[in-house]
């Protein structure tokens, strides 16, 4: 199975920190793919990737919610300019 790096669209809530975190997660995944199946570190690496992925998803969800909350607050009296 080949791992394809995702090309993420630049959304307004995606910060440079989130992009770096996504790149780090992708590197962790590649490291696991390259590790030998008999490696003693493999279960720990998979656990680290899983934990990191959960944290990253939560961070993205919070950034997205914050972005839309800010938009709604700034345009609460002007619904035509809400994007």
Coordinates of N, CA and C in Angstrom, one line a residue:
X1 N 0.8 -1.2 0.0 CA 0.0 0.0 0.0 C 0.9 1.2 0.0
X2 N 0.6 2.2 -0.8 CA 1.3 3.4 -0.9 C 0.6 4.5 -0.1
X3 N 1.4 5.3 0.6 CA 0.9 6.4 1.4 C 1.0 7.7 0.5
X4 N -0.1 8.3 0.3 CA -0.1 9.5 -0.5 C -0.2 10.7 0.4
X5 N 0.7 11.6 0.3 CA 0.7 12.8 1.1 C -0.5 13.7 0.6
X6 N -1.3 14.2 1.6 CA -2.5 15.0 1.2 C -2.0 16.4 0.9
X7 N -2.6 16.9 -0.2 CA -2.4 18.3 -0.5 C -3.6 19.0 0.0
X8 N -3.4 19.7 1.2 CA -4.5 20.4 1.8 C -4.8 21.7 1.2
X9 N -6.0 22.0 1.0 CA -6.4 23.4 0.5 C -6.1 24.4 1.7
X10 N -5.7 25.5 1.3 CA -5.5 26.6 2.3 C -6.8 27.2 2.7
X11 N -7.3 26.7 3.9 CA -8.5 27.2 4.4 C -8.1 28.4 5.4
X12 N -9.0 29.3 5.6 CA -8.7 30.5 6.5 C -8.3 30.1 7.9
X13 N -8.8 29.0 8.4 CA -8.5 28.6 9.8 C -7.2 27.7 9.9
X14 N -6.6 27.3 8.8 CA -5.4 26.6 8.8 C -4.2 27.5 9.0
X15 N -3.6 27.4 10.2 CA -2.5 28.3 10.5 C -1.2 27.6 10.1
X16 N -0.1 28.4 10.1 CA 1.2 27.8 9.8 C 1.6 26.7 10.8
X17 N 1.2 26.9 12.0 CA 1.4 25.8 13.0 C 0.7 24.5 12.7
X18 N -0.5 24.6 12.3 CA -1.3 23.5 11.9 C -0.6 22.8 10.7
X19 N -0.2 23.6 9.7 CA 0.5 23.0 8.5 C 1.7 22.2 9.0
X20 N 2.5 22.8 9.9 CA 3.7 22.1 10.4 C 3.3 20.8 11.1
X21 N 2.3 20.9 11.9 CA 1.8 19.7 12.6 C 1.4 18.6 11.6
X22 N 0.7 19.0 10.5 CA 0.3 18.0 9.5 C 1.5 17.4 8.9
X23 N 2.5 18.2 8.6 CA 3.7 17.7 8.0 C 4.4 16.7 8.9
X24 N 4.5 17.0 10.2 CA 5.1 16.1 11.2 C 4.3 14.8 11.3
X25 N 3.0 14.9 11.3 CA 2.2 13.7 11.3 C 2.5 12.8 10.1
X26 N 2.6 13.4 8.9 CA 2.9 12.7 7.7 C 4.2 12.0 7.8
X27 N 5.2 12.7 8.4 CA 6.6 12.1 8.6 C 6.5 10.9 9.5
X28 N 5.7 11.0 10.6 CA 5.6 9.9 11.5 C 5.0 8.7 10.8
X29 N 4.0 8.9 9.9 CA 3.4 7.8 9.2 C 4.4 7.2 8.3
X30 N 5.2 8.0 7.6 CA 6.2 7.4 6.7 C 7.2 6.6 7.5
X31 N 7.6 7.1 8.6 CA 8.6 6.4 9.5 C 8.0 5.1 9.9
X32 N 6.8 5.0 10.2 CA 6.2 3.7 10.6 C 6.1 2.8 9.4
X33 N 5.8 3.3 8.2 CA 5.8 2.5 7.0 C 7.2 1.9 6.6
X34 N 8.2 2.7 6.9 CA 9.6 2.2 6.6 C 10.2 1.3 7.7
X35 N 9.6 1.4 8.9 CA 10.1 0.5 10.0 C 9.9 -0.9 9.7
X36 N 10.8 -1.7 10.1 CA 10.6 -3.2 9.9 C 9.5 -3.7 10.8
X37 N 8.8 -4.7 10.3 CA 7.7 -5.2 11.0 C 8.1 -5.9 12.4
X38 N 9.3 -6.3 12.5 CA 9.8 -6.9 13.7 C 10.4 -5.9 14.6
X39 N 10.3 -4.7 14.3 CA 10.9 -3.7 15.2 C 10.2 -3.6 16.5
X40 N 11.0 -3.5 17.6 CA 10.4 -3.4 18.9 C 9.7 -2.0 19.2
X41 N 10.1 -1.0 18.4 CA 9.6 0.3 18.6 C 8.2 0.5 17.8
X42 N 7.9 -0.4 17.0 CA 6.7 -0.2 16.1 C 5.4 0.0 16.9
X43 N 5.1 -0.8 17.9 CA 3.8 -0.5 18.7 C 3.8 0.9 19.3
X44 N 5.0 1.3 19.8 CA 5.1 2.6 20.4 C 4.9 3.7 19.4
X45 N 5.5 3.5 18.2 CA 5.4 4.5 17.2 C 3.9 4.6 16.7
X46 N 3.2 3.5 16.6 CA 1.8 3.5 16.2 C 1.0 4.3 17.2
X47 N 1.3 4.0 18.5 CA 0.5 4.7 19.6 C 0.8 6.2 19.5
X48 N 2.1 6.6 19.3 CA 2.4 8.0 19.2 C 1.7 8.7 18.0
X49 N 1.6 8.0 16.9 CA 0.9 8.5 15.7 C -0.6 8.7 16.0
X50 N -1.2 7.7 16.6 CA -2.6 7.7 16.9 C -2.9 8.9 17.9
X51 N -2.1 9.0 18.9 CA -2.3 10.1 19.9 C -2.1 11.5 19.2
X52 N -1.1 11.6 18.4 CA -0.8 12.9 17.7 C -1.9 13.2 16.7
X53 N -2.4 12.2 16.1 CA -3.5 12.5 15.1 C -4.8 13.0 15.8
X54 N -5.1 12.4 17.0 CA -6.2 12.8 17.7 C -6.1 14.2 18.2
X55 N -4.9 14.6 18.7 CA -4.7 16.0 19.1 C -4.8 16.9 17.9
X56 N -4.2 16.6 16.8 CA -4.2 17.4 15.6 C -5.7 17.6 15.1
X57 N -6.5 16.6 15.1 CA -7.8 16.7 14.7 C -8.6 17.7 15.6
X58 N -8.4 17.5 16.9 CA -9.0 18.4 17.9 C -8.6 19.9 17.7
X59 N -7.3 20.1 17.4 CA -6.8 21.4 17.2 C -7.4 22.1 16.0
X60 N -7.5 21.3 14.9 CA -8.1 21.8 13.7 C -9.6 22.1 13.9
X61 N -10.3 21.3 14.6 CA -11.7 21.5 14.9 C -11.9 22.8 15.7
X62 N -11.0 23.0 16.7 CA -11.1 24.2 17.5 C -10.7 25.5 16.7
X63 N -9.7 25.4 15.8 CA -9.4 26.5 15.0 C -10.5 26.9 14.1
X64 N -11.2 25.9 13.5 CA -12.3 26.1 12.6 C -13.4 26.8 13.3
X65 N -13.7 26.3 14.5 CA -14.8 26.8 15.3 C -14.5 28.3 15.7
X66 N -13.3 28.6 16.1 CA -12.9 29.9 16.5 C -13.0 30.9 15.3
X67 N -12.6 30.4 14.1 CA -12.7 31.2 12.9 C -14.1 31.6 12.6
X68 N -15.0 30.7 12.6 CA -16.4 31.0 12.3 C -17.1 31.8 13.4
X69 N -16.7 31.6 14.6 CA -17.2 32.4 15.7 C -16.8 33.8 15.5
X70 N -15.6 34.1 15.2 CA -15.1 35.4 14.9 C -15.9 36.1 13.8
X71 N -16.1 35.3 12.7 CA -16.8 35.9 11.5 C -18.3 36.2 12.0
X72 N -18.9 35.4 12.7 CA -20.3 35.6 13.1 C -20.4 36.8 14.1
X73 N -19.4 37.0 14.9 CA -19.3 38.1 15.8 C -19.1 39.4 15.1
X74 N -18.2 39.4 14.1 CA -17.9 40.7 13.4 C -19.1 41.1 12.5
X75 N -19.9 40.1 12.0 CA -20.9 40.4 11.0 C -22.3 40.1 11.6
X76 N -22.5 40.1 12.9 CA -23.8 39.7 13.5 C -24.9 40.6 13.1
X77 N -24.6 41.9 12.7 CA -25.7 42.8 12.3 C -25.8 43.0 10.8
X78 N -24.9 42.3 10.1 CA -24.8 42.5 8.6 C -24.7 41.1 8.0
X79 N -25.8 40.4 7.8 CA -25.7 39.1 7.3 C -25.3 38.9 5.8
X80 N -25.4 40.0 5.0 CA -24.9 40.0 3.6 C -23.4 39.8 3.5
X81 N -22.7 40.3 4.5 CA -21.2 40.3 4.4 C -20.6 39.0 5.1
X82 N -21.5 38.2 5.6 CA -21.0 37.0 6.3 C -20.5 36.0 5.2
X83 N -19.3 35.5 5.3 CA -18.7 34.6 4.4 C -18.2 33.4 5.1

